[in-house]
PDB file of C-alpha atoms and ligand atoms in Angstrom:
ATOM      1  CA  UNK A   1     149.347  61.112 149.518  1.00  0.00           C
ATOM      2  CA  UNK A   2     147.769  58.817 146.150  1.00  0.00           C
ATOM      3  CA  UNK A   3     147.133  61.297 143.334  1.00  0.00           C
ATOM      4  CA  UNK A   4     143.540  58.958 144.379  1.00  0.00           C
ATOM      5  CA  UNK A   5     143.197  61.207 147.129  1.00  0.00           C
ATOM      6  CA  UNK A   6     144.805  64.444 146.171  1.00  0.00           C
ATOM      7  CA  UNK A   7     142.741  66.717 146.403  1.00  0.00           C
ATOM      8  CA  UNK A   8     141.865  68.776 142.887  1.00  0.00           C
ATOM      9  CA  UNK A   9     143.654  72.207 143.365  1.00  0.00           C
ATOM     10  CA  UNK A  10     147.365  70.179 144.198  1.00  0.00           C
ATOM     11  CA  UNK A  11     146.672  67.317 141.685  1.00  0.00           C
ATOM     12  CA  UNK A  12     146.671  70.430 139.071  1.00  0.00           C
ATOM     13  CA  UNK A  13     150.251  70.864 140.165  1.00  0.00           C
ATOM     14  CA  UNK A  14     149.114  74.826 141.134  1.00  0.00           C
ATOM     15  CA  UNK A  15     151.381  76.336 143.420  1.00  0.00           C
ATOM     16  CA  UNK A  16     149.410  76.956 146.428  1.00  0.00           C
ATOM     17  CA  UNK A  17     149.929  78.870 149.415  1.00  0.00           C
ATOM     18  CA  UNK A  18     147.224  77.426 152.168  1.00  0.00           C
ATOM     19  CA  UNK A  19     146.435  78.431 155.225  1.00  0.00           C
ATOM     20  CA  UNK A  20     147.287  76.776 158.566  1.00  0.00           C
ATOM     21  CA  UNK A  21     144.689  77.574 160.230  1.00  0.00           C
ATOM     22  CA  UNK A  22     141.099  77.979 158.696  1.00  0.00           C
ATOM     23  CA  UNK A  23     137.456  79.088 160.527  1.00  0.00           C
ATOM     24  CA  UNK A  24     134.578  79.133 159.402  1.00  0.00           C
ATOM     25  CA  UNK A  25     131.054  80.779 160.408  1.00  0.00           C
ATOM     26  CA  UNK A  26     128.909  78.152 158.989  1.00  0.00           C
ATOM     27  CA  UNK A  27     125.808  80.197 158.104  1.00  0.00           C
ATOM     28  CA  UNK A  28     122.440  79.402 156.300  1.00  0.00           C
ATOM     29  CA  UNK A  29     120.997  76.196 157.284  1.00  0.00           C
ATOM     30  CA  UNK A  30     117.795  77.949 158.172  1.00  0.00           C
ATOM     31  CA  UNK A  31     117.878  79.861 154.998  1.00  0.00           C
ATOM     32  CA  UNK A  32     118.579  76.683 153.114  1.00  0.00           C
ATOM     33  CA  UNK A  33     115.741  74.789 155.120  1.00  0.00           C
ATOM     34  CA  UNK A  34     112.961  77.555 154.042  1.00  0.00           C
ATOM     35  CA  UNK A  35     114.274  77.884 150.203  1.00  0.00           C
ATOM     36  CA  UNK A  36     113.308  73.571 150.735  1.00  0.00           C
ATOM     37  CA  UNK A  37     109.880  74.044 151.905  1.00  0.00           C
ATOM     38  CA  UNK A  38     111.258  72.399 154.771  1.00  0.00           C
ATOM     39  CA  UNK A  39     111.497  73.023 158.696  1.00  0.00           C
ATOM     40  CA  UNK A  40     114.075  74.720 160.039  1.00  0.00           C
ATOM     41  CA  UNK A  41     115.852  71.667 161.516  1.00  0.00           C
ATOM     42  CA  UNK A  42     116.136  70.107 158.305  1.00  0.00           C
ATOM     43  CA  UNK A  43     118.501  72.877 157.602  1.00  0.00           C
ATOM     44  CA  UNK A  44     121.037  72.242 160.886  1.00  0.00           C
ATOM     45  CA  UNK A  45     120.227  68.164 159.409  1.00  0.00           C
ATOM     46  CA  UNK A  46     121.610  68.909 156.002  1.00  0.00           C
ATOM     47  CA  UNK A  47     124.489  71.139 157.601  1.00  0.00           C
ATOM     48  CA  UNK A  48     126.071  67.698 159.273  1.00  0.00           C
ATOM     49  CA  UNK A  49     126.872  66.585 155.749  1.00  0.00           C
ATOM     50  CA  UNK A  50     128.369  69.813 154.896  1.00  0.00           C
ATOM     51  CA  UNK A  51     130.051  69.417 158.144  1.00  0.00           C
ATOM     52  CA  UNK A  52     131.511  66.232 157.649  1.00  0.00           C
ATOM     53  CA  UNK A  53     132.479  66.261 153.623  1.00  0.00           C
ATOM     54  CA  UNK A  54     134.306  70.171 154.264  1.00  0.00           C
ATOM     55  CA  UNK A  55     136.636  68.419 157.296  1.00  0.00           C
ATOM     56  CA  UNK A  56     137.455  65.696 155.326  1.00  0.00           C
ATOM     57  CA  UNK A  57     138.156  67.953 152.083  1.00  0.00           C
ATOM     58  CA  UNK A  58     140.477  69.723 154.556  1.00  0.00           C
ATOM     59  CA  UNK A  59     142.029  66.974 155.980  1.00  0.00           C
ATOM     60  CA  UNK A  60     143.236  66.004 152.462  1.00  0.00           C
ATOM     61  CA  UNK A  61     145.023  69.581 151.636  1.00  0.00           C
ATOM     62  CA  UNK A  62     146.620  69.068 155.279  1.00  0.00           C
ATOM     63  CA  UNK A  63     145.502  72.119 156.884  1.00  0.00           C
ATOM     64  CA  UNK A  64     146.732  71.444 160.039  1.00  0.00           C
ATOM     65  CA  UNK A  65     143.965  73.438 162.073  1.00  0.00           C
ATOM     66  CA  UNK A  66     140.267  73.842 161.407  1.00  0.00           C
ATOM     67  CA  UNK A  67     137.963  75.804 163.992  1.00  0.00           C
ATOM     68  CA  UNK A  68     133.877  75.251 163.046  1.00  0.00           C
ATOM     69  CA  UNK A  69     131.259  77.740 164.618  1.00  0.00           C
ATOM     70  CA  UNK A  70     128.170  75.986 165.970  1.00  0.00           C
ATOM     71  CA  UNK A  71     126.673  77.645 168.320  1.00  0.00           C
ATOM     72  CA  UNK A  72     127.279  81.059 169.555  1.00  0.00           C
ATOM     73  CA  UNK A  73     126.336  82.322 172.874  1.00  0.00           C
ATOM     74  CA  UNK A  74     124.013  85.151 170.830  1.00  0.00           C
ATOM     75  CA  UNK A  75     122.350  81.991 169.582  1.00  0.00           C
ATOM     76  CA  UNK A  76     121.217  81.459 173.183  1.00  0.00           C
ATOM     77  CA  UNK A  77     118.276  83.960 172.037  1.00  0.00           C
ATOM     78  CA  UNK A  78     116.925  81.722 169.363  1.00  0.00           C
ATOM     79  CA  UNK A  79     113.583  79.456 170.230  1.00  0.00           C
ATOM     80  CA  UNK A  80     114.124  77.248 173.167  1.00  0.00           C
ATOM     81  CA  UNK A  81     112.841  74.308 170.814  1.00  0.00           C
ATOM     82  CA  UNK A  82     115.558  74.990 168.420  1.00  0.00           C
ATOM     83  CA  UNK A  83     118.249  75.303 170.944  1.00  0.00           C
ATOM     84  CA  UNK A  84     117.401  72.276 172.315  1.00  0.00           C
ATOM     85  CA  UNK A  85     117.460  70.205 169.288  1.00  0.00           C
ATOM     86  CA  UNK A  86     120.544  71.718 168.088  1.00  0.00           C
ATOM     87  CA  UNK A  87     122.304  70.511 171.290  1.00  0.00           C
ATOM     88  CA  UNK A  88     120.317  67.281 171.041  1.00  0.00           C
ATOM     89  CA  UNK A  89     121.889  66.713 167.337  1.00  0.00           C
ATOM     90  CA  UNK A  90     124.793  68.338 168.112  1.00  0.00           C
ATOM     91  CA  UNK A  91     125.823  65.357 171.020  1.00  0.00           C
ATOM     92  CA  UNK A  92     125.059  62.827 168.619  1.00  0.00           C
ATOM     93  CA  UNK A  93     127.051  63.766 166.109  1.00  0.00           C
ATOM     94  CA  UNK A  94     129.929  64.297 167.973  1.00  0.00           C
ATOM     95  CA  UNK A  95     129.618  61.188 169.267  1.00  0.00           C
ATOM     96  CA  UNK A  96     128.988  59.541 166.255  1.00  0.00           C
ATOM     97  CA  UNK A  97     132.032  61.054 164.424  1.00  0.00           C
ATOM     98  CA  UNK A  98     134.483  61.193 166.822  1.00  0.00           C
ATOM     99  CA  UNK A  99     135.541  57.530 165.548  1.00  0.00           C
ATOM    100  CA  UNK A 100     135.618  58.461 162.310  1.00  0.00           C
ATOM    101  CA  UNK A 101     138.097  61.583 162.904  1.00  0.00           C
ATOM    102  CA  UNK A 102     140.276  59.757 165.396  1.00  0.00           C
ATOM    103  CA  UNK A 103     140.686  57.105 162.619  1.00  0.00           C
ATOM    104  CA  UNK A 104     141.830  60.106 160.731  1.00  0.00           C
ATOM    105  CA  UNK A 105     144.118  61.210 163.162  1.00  0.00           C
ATOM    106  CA  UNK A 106     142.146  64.332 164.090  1.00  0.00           C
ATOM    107  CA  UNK A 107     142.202  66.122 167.490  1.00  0.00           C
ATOM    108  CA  UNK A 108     139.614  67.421 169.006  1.00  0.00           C
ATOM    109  CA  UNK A 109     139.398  70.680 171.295  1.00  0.00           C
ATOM    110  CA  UNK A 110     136.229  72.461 172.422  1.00  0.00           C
ATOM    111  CA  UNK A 111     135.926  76.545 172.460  1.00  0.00           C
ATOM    112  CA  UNK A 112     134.073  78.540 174.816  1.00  0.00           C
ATOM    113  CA  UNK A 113     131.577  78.014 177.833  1.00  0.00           C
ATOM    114  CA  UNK A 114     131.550  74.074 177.935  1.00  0.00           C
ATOM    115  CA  UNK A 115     130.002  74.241 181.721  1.00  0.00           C
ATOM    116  CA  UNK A 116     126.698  76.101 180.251  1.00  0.00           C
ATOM    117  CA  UNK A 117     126.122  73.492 177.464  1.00  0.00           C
ATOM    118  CA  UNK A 118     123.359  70.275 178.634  1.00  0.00           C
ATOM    119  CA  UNK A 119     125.127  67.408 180.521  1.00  0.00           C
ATOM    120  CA  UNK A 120     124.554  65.002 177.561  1.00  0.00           C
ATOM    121  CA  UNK A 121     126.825  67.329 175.445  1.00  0.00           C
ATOM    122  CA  UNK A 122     129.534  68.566 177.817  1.00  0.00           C
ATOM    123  CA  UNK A 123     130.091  64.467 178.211  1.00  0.00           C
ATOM    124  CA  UNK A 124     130.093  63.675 174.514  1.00  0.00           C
ATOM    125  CA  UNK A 125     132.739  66.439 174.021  1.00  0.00           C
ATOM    126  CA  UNK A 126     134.805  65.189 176.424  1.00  0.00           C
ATOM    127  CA  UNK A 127     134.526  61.599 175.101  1.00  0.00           C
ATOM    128  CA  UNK A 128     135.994  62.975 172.436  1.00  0.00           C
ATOM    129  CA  UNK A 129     138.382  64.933 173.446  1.00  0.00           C
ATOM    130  CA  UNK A 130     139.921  62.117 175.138  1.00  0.00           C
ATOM    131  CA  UNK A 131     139.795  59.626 172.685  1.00  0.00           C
ATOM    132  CA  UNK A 132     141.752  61.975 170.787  1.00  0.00           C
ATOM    133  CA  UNK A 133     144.390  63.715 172.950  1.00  0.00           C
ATOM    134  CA  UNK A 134     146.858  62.040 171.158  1.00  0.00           C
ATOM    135  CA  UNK A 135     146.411  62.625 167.770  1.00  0.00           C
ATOM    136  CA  UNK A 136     148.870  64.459 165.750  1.00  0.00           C
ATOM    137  CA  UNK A 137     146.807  65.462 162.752  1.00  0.00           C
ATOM    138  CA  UNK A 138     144.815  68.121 162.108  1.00  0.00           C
ATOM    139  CA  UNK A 139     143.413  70.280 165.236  1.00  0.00           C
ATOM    140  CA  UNK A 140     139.568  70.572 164.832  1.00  0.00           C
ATOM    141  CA  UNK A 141     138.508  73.128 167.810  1.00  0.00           C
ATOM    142  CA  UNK A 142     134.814  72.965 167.984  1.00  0.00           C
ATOM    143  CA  UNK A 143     133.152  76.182 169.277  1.00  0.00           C
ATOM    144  CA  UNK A 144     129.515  76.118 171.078  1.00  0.00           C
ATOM    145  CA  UNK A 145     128.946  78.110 173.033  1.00  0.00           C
ATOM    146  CA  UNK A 146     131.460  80.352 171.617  1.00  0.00           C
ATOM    147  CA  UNK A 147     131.405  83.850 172.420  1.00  0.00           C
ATOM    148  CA  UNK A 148     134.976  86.404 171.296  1.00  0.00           C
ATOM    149  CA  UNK A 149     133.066  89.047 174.204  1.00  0.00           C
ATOM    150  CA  UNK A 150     132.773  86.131 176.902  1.00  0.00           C
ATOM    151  CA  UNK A 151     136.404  84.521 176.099  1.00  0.00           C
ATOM    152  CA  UNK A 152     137.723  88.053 176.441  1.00  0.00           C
ATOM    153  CA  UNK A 153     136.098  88.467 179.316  1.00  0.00           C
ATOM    154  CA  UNK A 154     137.012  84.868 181.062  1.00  0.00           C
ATOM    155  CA  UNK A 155     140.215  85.839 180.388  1.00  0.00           C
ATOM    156  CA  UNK A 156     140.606  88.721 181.859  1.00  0.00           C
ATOM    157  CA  UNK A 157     138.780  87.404 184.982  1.00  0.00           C
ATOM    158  CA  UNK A 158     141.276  84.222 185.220  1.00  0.00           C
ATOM    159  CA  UNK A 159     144.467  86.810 185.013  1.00  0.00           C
ATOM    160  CA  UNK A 160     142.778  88.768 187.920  1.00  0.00           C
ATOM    161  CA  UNK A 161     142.001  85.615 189.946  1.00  0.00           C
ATOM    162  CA  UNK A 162     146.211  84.545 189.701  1.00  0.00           C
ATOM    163  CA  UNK A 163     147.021  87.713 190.644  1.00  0.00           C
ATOM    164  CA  UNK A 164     149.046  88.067 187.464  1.00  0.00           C
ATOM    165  CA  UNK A 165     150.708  91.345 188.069  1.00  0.00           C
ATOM    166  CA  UNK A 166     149.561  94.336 185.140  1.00  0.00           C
ATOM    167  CA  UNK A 167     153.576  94.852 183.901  1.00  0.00           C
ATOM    168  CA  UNK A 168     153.690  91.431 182.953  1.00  0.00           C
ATOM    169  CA  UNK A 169     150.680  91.372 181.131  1.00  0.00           C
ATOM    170  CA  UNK A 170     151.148  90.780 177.187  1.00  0.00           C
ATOM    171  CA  UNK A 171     149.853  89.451 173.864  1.00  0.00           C
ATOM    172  CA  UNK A 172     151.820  86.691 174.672  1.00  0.00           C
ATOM    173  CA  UNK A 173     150.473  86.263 178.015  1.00  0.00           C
ATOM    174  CA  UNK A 174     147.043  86.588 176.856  1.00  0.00           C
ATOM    175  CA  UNK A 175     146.867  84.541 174.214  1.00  0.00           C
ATOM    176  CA  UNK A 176     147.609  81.566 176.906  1.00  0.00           C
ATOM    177  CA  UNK A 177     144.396  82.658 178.756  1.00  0.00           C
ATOM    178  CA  UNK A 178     141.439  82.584 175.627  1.00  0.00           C
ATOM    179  CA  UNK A 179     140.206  79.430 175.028  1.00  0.00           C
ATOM    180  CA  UNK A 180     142.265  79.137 172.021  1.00  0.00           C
ATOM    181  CA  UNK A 181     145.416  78.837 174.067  1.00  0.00           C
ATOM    182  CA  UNK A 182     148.347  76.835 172.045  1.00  0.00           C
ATOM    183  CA  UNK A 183     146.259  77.459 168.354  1.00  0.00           C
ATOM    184  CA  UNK A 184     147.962  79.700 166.220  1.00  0.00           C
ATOM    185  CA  UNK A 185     146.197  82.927 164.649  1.00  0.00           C
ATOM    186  CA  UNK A 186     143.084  82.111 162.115  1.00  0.00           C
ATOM    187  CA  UNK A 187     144.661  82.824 159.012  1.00  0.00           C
ATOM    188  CA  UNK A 188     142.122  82.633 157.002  1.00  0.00           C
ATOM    189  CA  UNK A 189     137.624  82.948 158.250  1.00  0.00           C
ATOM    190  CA  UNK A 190     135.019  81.662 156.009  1.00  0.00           C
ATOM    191  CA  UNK A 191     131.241  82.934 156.348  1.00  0.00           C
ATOM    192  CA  UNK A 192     129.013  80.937 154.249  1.00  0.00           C
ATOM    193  CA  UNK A 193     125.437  82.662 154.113  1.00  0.00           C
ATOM    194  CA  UNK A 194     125.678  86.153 152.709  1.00  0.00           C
ATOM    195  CA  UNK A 195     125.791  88.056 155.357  1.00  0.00           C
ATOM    196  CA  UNK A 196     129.237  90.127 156.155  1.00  0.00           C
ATOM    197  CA  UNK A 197     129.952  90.390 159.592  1.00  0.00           C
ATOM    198  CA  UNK A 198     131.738  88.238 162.044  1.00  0.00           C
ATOM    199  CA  UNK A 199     129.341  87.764 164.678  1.00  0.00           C
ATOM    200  CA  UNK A 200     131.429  87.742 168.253  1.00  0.00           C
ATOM    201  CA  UNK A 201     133.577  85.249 166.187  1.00  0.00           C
ATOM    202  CA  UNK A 202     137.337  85.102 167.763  1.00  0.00           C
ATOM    203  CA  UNK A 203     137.463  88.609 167.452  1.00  0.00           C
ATOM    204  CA  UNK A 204     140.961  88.769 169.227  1.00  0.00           C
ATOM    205  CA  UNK A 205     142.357  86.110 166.951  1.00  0.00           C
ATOM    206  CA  UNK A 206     141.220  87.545 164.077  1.00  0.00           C
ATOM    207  CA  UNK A 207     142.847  90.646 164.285  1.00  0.00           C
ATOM    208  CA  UNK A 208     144.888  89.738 160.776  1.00  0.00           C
ATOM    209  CA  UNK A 209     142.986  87.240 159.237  1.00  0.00           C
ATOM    210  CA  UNK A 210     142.254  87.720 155.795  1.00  0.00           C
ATOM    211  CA  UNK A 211     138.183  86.554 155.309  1.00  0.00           C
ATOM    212  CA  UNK A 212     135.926  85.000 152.246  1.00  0.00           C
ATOM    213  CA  UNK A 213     132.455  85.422 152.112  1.00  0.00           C
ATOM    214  CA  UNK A 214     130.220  83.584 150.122  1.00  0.00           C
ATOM    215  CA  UNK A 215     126.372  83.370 149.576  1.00  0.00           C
ATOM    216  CA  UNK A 216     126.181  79.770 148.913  1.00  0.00           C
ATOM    217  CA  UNK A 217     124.255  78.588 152.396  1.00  0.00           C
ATOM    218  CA  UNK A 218     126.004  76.193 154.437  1.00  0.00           C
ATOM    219  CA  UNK A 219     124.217  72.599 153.357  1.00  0.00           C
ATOM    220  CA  UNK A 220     125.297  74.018 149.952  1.00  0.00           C
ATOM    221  CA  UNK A 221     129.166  74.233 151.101  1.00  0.00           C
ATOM    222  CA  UNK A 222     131.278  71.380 149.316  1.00  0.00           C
ATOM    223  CA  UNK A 223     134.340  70.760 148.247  1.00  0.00           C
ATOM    224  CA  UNK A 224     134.286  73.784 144.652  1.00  0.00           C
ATOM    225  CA  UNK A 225     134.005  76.484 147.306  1.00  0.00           C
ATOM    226  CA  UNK A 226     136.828  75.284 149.643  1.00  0.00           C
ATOM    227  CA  UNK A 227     139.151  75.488 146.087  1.00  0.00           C
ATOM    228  CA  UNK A 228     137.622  79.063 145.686  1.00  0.00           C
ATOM    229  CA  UNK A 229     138.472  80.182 148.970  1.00  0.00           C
ATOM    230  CA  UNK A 230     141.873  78.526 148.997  1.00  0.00           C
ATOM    231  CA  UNK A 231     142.467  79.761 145.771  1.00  0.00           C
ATOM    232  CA  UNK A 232     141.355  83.360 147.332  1.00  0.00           C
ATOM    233  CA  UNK A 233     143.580  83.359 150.125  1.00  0.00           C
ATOM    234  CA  UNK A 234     146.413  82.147 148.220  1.00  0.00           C
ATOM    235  CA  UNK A 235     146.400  84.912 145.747  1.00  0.00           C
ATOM    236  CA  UNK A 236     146.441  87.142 148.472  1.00  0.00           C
ATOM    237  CA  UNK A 237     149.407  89.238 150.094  1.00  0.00           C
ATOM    238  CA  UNK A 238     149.404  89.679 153.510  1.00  0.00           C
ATOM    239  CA  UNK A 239     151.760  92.970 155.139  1.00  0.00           C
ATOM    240  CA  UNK A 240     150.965  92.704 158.736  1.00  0.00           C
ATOM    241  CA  UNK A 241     151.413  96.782 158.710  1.00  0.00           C
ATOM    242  CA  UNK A 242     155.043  96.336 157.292  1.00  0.00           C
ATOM    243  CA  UNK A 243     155.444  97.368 153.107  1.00  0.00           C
TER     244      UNK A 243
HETATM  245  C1  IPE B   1     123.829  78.425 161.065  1.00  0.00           C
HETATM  246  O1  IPE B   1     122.630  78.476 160.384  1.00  0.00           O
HETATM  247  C2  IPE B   1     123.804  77.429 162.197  1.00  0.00           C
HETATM  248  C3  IPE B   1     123.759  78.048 163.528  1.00  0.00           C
HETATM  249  C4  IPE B   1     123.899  79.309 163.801  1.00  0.00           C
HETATM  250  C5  IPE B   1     123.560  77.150 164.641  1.00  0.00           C
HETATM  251  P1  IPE B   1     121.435  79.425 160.842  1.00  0.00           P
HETATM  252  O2  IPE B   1     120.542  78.650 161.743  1.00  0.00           O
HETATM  253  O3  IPE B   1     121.953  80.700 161.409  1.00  0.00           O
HETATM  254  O4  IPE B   1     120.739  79.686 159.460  1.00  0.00           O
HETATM  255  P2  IPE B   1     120.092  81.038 158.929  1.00  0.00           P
HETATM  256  O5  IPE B   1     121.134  82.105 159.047  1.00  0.00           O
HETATM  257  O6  IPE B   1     118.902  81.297 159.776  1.00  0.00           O
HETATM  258  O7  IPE B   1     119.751  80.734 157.513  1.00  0.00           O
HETATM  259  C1  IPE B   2     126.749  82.932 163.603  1.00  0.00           C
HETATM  260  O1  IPE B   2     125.568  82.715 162.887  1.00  0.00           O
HETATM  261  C2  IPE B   2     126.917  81.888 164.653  1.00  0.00           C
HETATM  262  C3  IPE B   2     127.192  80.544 164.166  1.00  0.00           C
HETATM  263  C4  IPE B   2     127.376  80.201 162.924  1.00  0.00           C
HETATM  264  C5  IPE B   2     127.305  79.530 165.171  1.00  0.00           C
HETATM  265  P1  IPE B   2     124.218  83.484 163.268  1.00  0.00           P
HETATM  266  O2  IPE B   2     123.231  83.112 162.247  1.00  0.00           O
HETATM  267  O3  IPE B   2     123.868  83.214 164.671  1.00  0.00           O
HETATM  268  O4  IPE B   2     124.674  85.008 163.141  1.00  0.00           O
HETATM  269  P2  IPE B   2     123.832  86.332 163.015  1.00  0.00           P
HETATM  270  O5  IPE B   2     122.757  86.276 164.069  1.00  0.00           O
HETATM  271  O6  IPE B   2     123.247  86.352 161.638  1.00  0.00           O
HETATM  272  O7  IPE B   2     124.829  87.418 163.217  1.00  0.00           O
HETATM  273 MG1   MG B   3     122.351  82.531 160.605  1.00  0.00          MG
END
C-alpha cells in the first residue's frame, strides 16, 4: 500500500488492532431525508454514497469481510411504494457497482431470502456474484432480505430435511447451515442512526461481537466515524468468558 492510499489511522503509525469482520446496520436515511426537507427516497439516494465511500474506506484498512444491512425482512411492513423503490434502486446499484468492486478484487455473497426478492434483483445479485466468485479480497455479504429469526429458522428446517441425526448436531454443524456459512463471527456491528438495538440482525453470529453506536444518520457516515469505531474496537479487550 502508497502512504497515497493509506488510510489516516495506519499512516499515523498507531498500532491498531482491526477487526476481520465488520457489520453494519445502516440506519437513518429517512431521518436524514426529513432533517433535508426532502422525500424519503432521497434519504436511501444519499445512503448509496455512504455506501460506496465506507466499502472503499474499508477496503483500504484490509478488513477482509464487510456484511451491509439493506433490507430486513421486518422492513417488508414499510409502504409498498417504498419497498418497491428500494428494490428498484437497490438492482441498479448492484449492478452498477459490481464492476467497480470486482476491479477491486471484492467478492460478493448475498444473505437471507434471495427467492422472495423481485426477479430484476435476485438476477442482478447473481450477476454479481458470479462475476466475482473468484475474487480473493475482501468478502462483502450483502443482506436483503435478511432476517437472524428466518435464517435460524431455514436452518433448522434444512438439518431436518437431511435427516441430520440430533447427536451430531453442533455449533460447528450449524454454523454451515445459516446463510453465513464459511464467514467468520462479526467481530465488530456498527448501527448508525441512534437507535440501540440490533433489529433481527445475525443474532446467532453476534453472540460476541463487541458493537458501536452512533447518532450520525447513515448519508452522514464517512470515513471520521469508521476511524472512531476502529479506534473503539481496538481499545477494547475482548474475554470470551475466560479472565
Ligand atoms: C435505513 O434507513 C435503510 C433501510 C432500513 C432500508 P431507514 O429507512 O430505516 O431510515 P430511518 O430509520 O427511517 O431514518
Ligand atoms: C434495520 O433498520 C434494518 C436495516 C438497516 C436494513 P430499521 O430502520 O428497519 O430498524 P428498526 O425498525 O428501527 O428496528
Ligand atoms: Mg430505520
Amino acid at each position: 500500500m502508497s502512504s497515497k492510499t493509506r488510510p489516516v489511522l495506519l499512516a499515523k503509525g498507531k498500532k491498531l488492532h482491526l477487526p476481520n469482520h465488520i457489520a453494519i446496520i445502516v440506519d437513518g436515511n429517512g431521518r436524514w431525508a426529513e432533517q433535508h426537507g426532502l422525500p424519503r427516497f432521497e434519504g436511501h439516494l444519499a445512503g448509496i454514497e455512504s455506501v460506496r465511500s465506507t466499502i472503499r474506506c474499508l477496503n483500504q484498512y484490509q478488513i477482509k469481510y464487510v456484511t451491509l444491512y439493506g433490507f430486513s425482512t421486518e422492513n417488508w411492513n414499510r409502504p409498498k411504494y417504498e419497498v418497491m423503490n428500494l428494490f428498484r434502486l437497490l438492482e441498479e446499484i448492484v449492478d452498477k457497482e459490481s464492476q467497480e468492486l470486482h476491479k477491486l478484487g471484492v467478492k460478493i455473497r448475498h444473505l437471507g431470502r434471495l427467492e422472495e426478492l423481485p426477479q430484476g434483483l435476485q438476477q442482478a445479485i447473481n450477476r454479481a456474484i458470479e462475476l466475482t466468485k473468484n475474487n480473493t479480497g475482501m468478502t462483502l455479504s450483502l443482506a436483503f432480505n435478511y432476517g437472524g429469526r428466518t435464517e435460524i429458522l431455514d436452518a433448522v428446517r434444512a438439518i431436518i430435511a437431511e435427516g441430520v441425526p440430533p447427536q451430531s448436531i453442533n455449533e460447528k454443524l450449524f454454523n454451515n447451515y445459516l446463510y453465513t456459512a464459511g464467514l467468520p463471527d462479526v467481530d465488530l456491528i456498527i448501527r448508525t442512526g441512534g437507535e440501540l438495538r440490533i433489529s433481527n440482525f445475525l443474532i446467532w453470529q453476534a453472540s460476541y461481537s463487541e458493537y458501536y453506536f452512533t447518532d450520525v444518520l447513515w448519508p452522514d457516515f464517512g470515513e471520521k466515524e469508521i476511524e472512531k469505531a476502529l479506534l473503539s474496537y481496538s481499545q477494547r479487550q475482548r474475554r470470551f468468558g475466560g479472565l
